[in-house]
mmCIF file of C-alpha atoms in Angstrom:
data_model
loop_
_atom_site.group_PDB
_atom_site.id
_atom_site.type_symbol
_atom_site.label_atom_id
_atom_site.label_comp_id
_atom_site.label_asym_id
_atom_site.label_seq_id
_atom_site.Cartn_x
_atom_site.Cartn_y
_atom_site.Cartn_z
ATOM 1 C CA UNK T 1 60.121 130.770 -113.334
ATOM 2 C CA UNK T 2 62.704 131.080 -110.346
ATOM 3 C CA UNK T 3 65.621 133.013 -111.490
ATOM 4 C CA UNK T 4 68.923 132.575 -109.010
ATOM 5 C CA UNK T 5 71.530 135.093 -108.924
ATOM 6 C CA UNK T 6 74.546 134.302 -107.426
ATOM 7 C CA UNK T 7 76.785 137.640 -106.029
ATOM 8 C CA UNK T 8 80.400 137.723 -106.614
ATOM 9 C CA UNK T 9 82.277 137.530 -102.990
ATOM 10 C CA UNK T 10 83.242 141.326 -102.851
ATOM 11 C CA UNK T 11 79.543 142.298 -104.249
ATOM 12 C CA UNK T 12 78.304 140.383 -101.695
ATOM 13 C CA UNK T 13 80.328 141.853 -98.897
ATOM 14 C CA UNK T 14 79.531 145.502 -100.719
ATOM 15 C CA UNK T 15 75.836 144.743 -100.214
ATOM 16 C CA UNK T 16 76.482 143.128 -96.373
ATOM 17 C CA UNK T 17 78.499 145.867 -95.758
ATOM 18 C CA UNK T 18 75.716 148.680 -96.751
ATOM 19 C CA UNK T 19 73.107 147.072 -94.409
ATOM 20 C CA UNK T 20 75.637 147.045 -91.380
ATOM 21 C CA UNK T 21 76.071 150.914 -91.726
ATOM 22 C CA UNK T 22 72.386 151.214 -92.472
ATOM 23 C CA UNK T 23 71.285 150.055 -89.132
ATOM 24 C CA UNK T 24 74.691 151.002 -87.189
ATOM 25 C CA UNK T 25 72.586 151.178 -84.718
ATOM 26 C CA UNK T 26 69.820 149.078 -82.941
ATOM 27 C CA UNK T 27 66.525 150.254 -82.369
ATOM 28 C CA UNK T 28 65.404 151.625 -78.781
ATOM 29 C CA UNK T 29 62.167 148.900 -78.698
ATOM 30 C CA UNK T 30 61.200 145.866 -81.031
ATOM 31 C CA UNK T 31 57.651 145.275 -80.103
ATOM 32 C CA UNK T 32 55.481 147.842 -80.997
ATOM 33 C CA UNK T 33 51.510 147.696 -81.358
ATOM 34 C CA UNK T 34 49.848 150.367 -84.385
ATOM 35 C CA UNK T 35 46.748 151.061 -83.914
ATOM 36 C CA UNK T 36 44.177 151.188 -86.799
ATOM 37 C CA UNK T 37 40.660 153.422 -87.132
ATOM 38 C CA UNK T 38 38.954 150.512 -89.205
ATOM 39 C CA UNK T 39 40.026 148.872 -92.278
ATOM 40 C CA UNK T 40 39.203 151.219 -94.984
ATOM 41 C CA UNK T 41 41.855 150.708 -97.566
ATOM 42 C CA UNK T 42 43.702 154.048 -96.827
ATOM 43 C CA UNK T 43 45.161 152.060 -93.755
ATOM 44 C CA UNK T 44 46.069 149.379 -95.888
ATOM 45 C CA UNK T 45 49.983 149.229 -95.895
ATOM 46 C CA UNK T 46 50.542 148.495 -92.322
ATOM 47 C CA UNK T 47 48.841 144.970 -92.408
ATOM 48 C CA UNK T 48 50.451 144.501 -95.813
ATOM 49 C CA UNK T 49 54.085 145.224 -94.201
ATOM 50 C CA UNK T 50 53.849 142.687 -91.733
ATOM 51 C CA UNK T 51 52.386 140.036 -94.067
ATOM 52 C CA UNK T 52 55.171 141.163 -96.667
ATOM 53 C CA UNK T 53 57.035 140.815 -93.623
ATOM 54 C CA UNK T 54 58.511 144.329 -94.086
ATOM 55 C CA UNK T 55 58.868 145.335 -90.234
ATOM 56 C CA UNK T 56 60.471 141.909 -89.684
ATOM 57 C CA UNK T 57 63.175 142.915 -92.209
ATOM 58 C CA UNK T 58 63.701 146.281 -89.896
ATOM 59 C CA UNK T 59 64.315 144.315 -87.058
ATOM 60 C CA UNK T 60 60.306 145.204 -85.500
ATOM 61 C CA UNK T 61 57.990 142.840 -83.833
ATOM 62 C CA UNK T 62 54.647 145.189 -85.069
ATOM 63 C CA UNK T 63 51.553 144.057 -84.001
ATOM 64 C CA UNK T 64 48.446 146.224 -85.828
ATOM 65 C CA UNK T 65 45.245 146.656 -83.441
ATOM 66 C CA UNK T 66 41.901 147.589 -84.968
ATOM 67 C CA UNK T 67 39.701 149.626 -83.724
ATOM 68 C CA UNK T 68 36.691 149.657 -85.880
ATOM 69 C CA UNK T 69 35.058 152.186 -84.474
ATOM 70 C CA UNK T 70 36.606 154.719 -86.457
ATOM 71 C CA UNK T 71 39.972 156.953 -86.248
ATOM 72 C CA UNK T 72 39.198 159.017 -83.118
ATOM 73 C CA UNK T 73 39.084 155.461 -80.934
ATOM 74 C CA UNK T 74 42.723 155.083 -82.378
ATOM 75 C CA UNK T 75 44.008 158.559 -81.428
ATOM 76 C CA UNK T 76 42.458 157.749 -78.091
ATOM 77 C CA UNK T 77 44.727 154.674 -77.784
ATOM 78 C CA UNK T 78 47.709 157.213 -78.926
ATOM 79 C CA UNK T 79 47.111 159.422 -76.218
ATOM 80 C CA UNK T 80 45.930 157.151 -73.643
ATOM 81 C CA UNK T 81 49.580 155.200 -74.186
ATOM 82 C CA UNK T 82 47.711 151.484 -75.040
ATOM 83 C CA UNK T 83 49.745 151.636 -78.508
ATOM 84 C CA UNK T 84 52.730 153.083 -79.652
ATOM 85 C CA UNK T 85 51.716 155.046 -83.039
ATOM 86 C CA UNK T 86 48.722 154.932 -85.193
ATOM 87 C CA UNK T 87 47.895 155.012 -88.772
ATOM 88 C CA UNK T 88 45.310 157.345 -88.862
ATOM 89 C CA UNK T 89 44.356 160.975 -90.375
ATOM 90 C CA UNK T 90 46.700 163.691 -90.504
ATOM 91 C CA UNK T 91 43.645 165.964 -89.525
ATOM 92 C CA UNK T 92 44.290 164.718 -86.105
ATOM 93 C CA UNK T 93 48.053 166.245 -85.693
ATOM 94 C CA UNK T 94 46.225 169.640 -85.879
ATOM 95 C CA UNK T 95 43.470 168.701 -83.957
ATOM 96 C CA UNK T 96 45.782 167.525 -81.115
ATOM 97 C CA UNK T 97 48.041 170.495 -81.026
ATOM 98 C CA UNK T 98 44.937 173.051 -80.137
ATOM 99 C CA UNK T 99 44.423 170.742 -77.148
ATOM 100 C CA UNK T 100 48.076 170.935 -76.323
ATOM 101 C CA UNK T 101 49.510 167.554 -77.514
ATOM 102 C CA UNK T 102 51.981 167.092 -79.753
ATOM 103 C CA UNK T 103 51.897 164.540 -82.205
ATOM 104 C CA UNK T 104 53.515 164.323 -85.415
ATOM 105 C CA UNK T 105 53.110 162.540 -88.764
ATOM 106 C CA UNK T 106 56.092 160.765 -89.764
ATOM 107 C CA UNK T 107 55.201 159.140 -93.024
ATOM 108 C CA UNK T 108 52.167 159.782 -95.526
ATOM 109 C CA UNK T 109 50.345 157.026 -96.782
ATOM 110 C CA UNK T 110 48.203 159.117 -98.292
ATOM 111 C CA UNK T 111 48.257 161.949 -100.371
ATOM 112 C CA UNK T 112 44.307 161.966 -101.352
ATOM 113 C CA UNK T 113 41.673 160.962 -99.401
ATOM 114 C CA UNK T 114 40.082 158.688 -101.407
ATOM 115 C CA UNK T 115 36.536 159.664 -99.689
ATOM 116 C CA UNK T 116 33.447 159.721 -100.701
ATOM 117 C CA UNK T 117 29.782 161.011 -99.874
ATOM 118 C CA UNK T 118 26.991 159.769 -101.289
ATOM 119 C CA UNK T 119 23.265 159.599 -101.167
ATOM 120 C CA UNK T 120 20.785 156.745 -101.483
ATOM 121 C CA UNK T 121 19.948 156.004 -104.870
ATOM 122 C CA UNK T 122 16.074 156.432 -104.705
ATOM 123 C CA UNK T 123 17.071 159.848 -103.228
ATOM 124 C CA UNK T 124 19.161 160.856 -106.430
ATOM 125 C CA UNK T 125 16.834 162.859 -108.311
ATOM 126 C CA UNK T 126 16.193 165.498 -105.066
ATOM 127 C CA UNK T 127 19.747 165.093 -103.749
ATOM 128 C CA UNK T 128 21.915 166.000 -106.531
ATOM 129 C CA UNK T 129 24.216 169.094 -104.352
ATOM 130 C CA UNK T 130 25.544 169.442 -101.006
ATOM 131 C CA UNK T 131 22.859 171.513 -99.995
ATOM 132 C CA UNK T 132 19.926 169.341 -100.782
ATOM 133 C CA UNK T 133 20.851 167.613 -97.605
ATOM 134 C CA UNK T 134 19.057 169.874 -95.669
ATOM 135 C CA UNK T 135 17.305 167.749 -93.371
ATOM 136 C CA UNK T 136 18.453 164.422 -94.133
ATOM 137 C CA UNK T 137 20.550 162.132 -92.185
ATOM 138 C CA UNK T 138 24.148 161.437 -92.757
ATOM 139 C CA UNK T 139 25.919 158.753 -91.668
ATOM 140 C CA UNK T 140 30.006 159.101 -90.594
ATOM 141 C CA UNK T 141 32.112 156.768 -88.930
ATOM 142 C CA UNK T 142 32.414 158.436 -85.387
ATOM 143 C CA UNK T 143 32.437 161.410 -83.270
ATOM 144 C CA UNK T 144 35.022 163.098 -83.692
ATOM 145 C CA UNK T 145 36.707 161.340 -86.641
ATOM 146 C CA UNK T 146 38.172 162.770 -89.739
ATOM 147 C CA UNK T 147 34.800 161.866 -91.627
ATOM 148 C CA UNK T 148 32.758 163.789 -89.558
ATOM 149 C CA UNK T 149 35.390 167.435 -90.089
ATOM 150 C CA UNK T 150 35.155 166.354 -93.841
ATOM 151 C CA UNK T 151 31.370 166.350 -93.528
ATOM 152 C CA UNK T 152 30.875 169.227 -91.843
ATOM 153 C CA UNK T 153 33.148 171.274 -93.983
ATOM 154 C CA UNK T 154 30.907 170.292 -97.361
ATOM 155 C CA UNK T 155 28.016 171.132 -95.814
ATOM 156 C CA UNK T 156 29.290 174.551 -94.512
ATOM 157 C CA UNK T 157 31.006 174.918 -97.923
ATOM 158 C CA UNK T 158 27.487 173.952 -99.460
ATOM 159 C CA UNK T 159 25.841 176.583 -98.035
ATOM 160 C CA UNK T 160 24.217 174.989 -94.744
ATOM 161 C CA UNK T 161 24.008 175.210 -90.962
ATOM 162 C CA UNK T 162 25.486 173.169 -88.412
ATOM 163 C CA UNK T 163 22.083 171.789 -87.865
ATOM 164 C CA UNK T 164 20.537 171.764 -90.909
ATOM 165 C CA UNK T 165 21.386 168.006 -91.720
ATOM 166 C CA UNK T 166 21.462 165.120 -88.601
ATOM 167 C CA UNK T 167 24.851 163.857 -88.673
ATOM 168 C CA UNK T 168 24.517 160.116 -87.519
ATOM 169 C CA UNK T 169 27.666 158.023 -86.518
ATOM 170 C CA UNK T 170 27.485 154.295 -88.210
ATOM 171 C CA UNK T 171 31.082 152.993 -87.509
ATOM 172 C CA UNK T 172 33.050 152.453 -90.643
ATOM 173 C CA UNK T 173 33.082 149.993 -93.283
ATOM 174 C CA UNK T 174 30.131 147.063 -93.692
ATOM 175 C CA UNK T 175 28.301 148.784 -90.648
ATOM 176 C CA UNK T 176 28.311 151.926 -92.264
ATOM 177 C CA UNK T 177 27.295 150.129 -96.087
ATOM 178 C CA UNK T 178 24.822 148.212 -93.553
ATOM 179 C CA UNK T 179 23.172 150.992 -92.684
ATOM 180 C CA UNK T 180 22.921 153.240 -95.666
ATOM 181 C CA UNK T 181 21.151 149.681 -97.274
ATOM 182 C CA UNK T 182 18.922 149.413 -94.279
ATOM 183 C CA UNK T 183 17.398 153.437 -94.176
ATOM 184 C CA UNK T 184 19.030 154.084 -91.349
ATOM 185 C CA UNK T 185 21.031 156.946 -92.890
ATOM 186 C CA UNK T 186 19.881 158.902 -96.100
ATOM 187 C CA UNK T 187 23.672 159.634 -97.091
ATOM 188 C CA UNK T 188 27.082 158.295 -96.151
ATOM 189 C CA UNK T 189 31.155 159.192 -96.466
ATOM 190 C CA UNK T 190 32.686 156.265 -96.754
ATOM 191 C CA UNK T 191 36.230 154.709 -98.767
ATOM 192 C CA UNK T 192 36.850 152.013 -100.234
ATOM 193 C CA UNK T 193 36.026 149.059 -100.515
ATOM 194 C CA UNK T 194 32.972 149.873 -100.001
ATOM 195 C CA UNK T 195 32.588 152.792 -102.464
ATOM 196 C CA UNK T 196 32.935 149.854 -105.187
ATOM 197 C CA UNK T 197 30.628 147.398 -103.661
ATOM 198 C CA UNK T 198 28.218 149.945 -103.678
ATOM 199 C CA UNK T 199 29.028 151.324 -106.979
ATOM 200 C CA UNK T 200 28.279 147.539 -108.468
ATOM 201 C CA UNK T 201 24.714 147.248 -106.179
ATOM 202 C CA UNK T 202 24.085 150.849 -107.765
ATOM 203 C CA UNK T 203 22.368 151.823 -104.186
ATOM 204 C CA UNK T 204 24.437 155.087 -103.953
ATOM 205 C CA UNK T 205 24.974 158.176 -106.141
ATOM 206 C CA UNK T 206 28.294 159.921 -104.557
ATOM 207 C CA UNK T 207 28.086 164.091 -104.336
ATOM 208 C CA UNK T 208 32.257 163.637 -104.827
ATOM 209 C CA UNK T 209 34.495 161.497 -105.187
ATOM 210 C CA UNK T 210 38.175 162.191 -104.101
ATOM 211 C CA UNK T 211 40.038 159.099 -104.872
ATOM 212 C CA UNK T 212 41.450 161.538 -107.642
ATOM 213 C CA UNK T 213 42.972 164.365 -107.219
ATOM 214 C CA UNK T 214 40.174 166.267 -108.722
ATOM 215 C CA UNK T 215 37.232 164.969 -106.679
ATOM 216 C CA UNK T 216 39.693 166.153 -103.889
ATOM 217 C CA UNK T 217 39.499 169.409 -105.414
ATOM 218 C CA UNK T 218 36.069 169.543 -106.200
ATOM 219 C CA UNK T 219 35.092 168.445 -102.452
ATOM 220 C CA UNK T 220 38.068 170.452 -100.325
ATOM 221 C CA UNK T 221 39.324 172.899 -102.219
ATOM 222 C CA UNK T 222 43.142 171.211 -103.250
ATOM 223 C CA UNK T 223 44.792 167.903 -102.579
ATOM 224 C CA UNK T 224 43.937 166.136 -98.918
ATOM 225 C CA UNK T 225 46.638 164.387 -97.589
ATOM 226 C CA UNK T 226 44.775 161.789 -95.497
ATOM 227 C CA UNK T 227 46.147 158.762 -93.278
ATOM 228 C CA UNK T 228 49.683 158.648 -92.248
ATOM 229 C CA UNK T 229 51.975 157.111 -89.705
ATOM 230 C CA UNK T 230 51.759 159.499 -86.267
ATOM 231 C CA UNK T 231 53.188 159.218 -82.876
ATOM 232 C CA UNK T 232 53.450 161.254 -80.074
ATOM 233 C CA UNK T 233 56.758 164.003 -80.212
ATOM 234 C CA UNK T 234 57.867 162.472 -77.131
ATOM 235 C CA UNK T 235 58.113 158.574 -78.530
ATOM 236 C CA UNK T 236 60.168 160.037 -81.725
ATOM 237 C CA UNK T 237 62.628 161.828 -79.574
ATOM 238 C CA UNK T 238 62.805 159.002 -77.604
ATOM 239 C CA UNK T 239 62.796 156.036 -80.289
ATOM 240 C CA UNK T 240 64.652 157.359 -83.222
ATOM 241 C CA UNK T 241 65.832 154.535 -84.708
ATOM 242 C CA UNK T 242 62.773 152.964 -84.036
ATOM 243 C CA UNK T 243 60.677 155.313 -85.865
ATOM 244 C CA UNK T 244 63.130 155.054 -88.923
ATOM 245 C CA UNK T 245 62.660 151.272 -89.203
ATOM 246 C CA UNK T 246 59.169 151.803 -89.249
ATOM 247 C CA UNK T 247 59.018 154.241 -91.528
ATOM 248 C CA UNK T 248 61.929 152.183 -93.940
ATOM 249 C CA UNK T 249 59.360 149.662 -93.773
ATOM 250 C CA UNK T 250 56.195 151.887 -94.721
ATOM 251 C CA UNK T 251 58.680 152.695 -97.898
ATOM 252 C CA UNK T 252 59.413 149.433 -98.691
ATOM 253 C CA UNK T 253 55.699 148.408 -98.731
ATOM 254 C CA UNK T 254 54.358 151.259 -100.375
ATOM 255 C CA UNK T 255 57.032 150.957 -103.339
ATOM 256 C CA UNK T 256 56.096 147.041 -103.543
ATOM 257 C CA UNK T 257 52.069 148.449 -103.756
ATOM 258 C CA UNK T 258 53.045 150.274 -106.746
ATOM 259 C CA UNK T 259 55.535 148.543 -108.227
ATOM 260 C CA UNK T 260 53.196 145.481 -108.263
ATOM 261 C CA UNK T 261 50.241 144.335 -111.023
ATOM 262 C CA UNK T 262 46.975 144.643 -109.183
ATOM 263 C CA UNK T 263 46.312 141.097 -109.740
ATOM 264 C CA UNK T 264 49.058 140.153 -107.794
ATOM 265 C CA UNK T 265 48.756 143.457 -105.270
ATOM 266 C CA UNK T 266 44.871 141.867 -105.192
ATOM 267 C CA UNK T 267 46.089 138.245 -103.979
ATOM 268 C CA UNK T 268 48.216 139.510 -101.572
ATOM 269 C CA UNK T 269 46.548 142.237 -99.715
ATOM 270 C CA UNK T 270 45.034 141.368 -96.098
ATOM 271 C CA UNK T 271 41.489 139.507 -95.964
ATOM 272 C CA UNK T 272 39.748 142.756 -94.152
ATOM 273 C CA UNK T 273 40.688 144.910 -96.935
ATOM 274 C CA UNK T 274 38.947 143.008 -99.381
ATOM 275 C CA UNK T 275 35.903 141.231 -100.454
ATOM 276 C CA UNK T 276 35.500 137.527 -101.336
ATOM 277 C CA UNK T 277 34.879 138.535 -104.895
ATOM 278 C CA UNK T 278 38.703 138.488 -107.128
ATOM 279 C CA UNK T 279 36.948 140.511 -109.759
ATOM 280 C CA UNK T 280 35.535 142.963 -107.786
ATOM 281 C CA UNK T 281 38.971 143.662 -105.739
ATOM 282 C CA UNK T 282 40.870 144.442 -108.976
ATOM 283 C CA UNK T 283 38.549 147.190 -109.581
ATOM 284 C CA UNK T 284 38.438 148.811 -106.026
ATOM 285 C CA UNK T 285 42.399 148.728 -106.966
ATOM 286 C CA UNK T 286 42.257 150.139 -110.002
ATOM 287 C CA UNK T 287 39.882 152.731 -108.920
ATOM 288 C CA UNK T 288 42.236 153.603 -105.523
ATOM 289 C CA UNK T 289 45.434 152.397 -106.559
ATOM 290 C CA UNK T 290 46.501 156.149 -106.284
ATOM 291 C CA UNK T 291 45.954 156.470 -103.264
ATOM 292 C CA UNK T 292 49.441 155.121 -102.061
ATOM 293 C CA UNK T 293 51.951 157.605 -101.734
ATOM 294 C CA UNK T 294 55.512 156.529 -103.785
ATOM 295 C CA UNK T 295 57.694 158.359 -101.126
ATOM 296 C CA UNK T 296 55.252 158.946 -97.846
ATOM 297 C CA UNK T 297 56.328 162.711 -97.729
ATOM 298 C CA UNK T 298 54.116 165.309 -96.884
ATOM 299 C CA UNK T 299 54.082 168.978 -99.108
ATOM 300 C CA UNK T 300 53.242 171.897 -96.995
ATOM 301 C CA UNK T 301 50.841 173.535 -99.602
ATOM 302 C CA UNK T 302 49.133 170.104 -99.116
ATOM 303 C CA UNK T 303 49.016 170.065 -95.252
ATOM 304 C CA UNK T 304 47.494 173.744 -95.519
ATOM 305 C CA UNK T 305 44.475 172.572 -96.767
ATOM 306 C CA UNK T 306 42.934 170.051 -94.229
ATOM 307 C CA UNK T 307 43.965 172.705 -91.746
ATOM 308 C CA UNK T 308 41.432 175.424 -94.166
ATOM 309 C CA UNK T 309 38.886 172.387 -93.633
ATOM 310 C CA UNK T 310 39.173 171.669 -90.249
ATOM 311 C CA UNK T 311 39.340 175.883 -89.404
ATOM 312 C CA UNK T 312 36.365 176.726 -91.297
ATOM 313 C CA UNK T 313 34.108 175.817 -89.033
ATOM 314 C CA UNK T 314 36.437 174.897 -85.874
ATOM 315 C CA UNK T 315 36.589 178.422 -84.126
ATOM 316 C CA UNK T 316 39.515 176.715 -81.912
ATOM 317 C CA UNK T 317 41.085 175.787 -84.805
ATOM 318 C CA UNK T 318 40.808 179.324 -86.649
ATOM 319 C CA UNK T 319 41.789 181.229 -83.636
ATOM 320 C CA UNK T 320 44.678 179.063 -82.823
ATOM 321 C CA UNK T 321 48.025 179.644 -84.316
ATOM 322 C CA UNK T 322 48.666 176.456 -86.097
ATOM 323 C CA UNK T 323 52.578 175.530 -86.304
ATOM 324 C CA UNK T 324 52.440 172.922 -89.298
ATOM 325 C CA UNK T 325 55.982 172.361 -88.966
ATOM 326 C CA UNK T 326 54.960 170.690 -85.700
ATOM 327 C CA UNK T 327 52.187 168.354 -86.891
ATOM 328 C CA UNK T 328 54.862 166.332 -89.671
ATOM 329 C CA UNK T 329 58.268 165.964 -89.897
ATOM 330 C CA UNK T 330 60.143 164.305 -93.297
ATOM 331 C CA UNK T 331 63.224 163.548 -92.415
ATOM 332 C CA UNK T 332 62.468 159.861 -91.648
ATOM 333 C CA UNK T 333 60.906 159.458 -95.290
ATOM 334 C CA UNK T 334 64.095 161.244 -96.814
ATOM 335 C CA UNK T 335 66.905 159.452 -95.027
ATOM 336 C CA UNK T 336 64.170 156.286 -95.943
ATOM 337 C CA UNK T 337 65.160 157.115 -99.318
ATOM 338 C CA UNK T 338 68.446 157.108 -99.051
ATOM 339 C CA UNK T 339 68.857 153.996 -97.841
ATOM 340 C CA UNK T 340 66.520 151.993 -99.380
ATOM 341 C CA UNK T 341 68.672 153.242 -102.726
#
């Protein structure tokens, strides 16, 4: 049923009036490209803005590029200038700042991982703790991704060497379901979707499961705050009002995610982040629906523990001095707040 509501003239000037001094000003560039690691449901809410057409209401032309290979090909993009920000994992801010580069995380999509690792299910009954990996082979996305710090830090915190288990890189999504199904890899970390696709084939048996706040516990010690909006420092100073629309628009979306039934979130969500199966994408929702942070802020408790992952068995990362307050910034997400009242 369409319901039309008809504004009184000075309630409709009120509300034309409040988006004037919202955007007094104009943002600094309109086309902007945001790069993606692969299209693991954490990165969801980009795509979803510009269907929703949620960048288009900020005044942005955003144009998302996907690079499948995993989240380290997108920082590459960051750094190498090809895009303008990148939803990938907050891990990297750290990462980036040993090397010298600053770039900061302006908006939290995520304030779980929603990761998993699991084995093969005919290897269940002799793989049922981190450290009966010993040996095996474990698929992750890419070198130098987020998946492969999470990987090594469980099997560090599980008692094993650097080279006790044969750390394989698979790419991320089908490839990496493709290859757990084919042998190629003995165990894999992978999100969802395809932590419910296997789930329903029954070919895995996960070690943890952190698309709840206590898998992230069990696996990293606290909550993980995973992918989020970065950029380099030198684009925010630059772009401002830029990187306010953008993250106005993250807001927007991720309010409309959980405002909205997960039938209707199901029909509406991009192709790549779902299967061809209804039924099935109602309960990857309703098993990662959490996932979404309601106001894209990050907690510094939170941020201290993917940089305890990353420096337990980083020695550049443990002998660094880490300045947190220099890997996220949430003053876009506040003043978001405000003005999307």
């Amino acid at each position: 049923m369409h319901v039309s509501i008809r504004l009184t003239p000075v309630v409709a000037t009120l509300a034309a009036f409040s988006v004037i001094l919202a955007h007094a000003t104009e943002p600094e560039k309109t086309k902007l490209k945001i790069a993606v690691g692969s299209q693991i449901l954490n990165y969801m809410p980009v795509e979803l803005g510009v269907k929703l057409g949620s960048f288009k209401e900020e005044g942005l032309d955003v144009t998302v590029e996907n690079f499948q290979a995993g989240g380290s090909k997108a920082l590459q993009a960051l750094i190498g200038g090809s895009v303008d920000g990148t939803i990938g994992f907050y891990d990297h801010t750290i990462q980036m700042q040993v090397l010298g580069k600053q770039i900061s995380c302006v908006f939290l999509l995520n304030d779980i991982p929603g990761v998993l690792l699991g084995v093969r299910s005919d290897l269940a009954d002799k793989v049922r703790t981190g450290a009966d990996l010993k040996g095996l082979r474990l698929g992750i996305t890419a070198p130098g991704s987020s998946t492969e710090s999470m990987a090594r830090y469980y099997i560090k915190k599980s008692g094993l060497g650097s080279r006790d288990v044969n750390i394989i890189a698979v790419g991320s999504g089908a490839p990496g379901m493709v290859a757990l199904e084919a042998m190629n890899v003995d165990a894999l970390v992978y999100f969802d979707p395809i932590a419910t696709l296997l789930a329903r084939k029954k070919n895995t048996t996960a070690l943890f499961d952190a698309r709840t706040i206590e898998g992230s516990k069990q696996a990293f010690g606290g909550s993980y705050p995973t992918a989020c909006l970065y950029l380099q420092q030198t684009f925010i100073d630059k772009n401002p009002e830029t990187v306010q629309r953008l993250v106005n628009a993250l807001l927007k979306t991720h309010r409309w995610i959980n405002a909205t039934p997960t039938e209707q979130l199901v029909d509406t969500i991009p192709p790549g982040y779902k299967t061809d199966n209804r039924e099935v994408n109602i309960e990857i929702m309703n098993a990662s629906k959490a996932l979404f942070s309601p106001t894209g802020q990050m907690d510094m408790e939170a941020a201290k523990v993917p940089l305890a992952v990353l420096s337990d068995f980083d020695p550049k990362i443990a002998a660094a001095k880490i300045d947190l307050n220099k890997t996220f910034t949430n003053r876009f997400a506040e003043r978001a707040a405000q003005q999307l009242k």
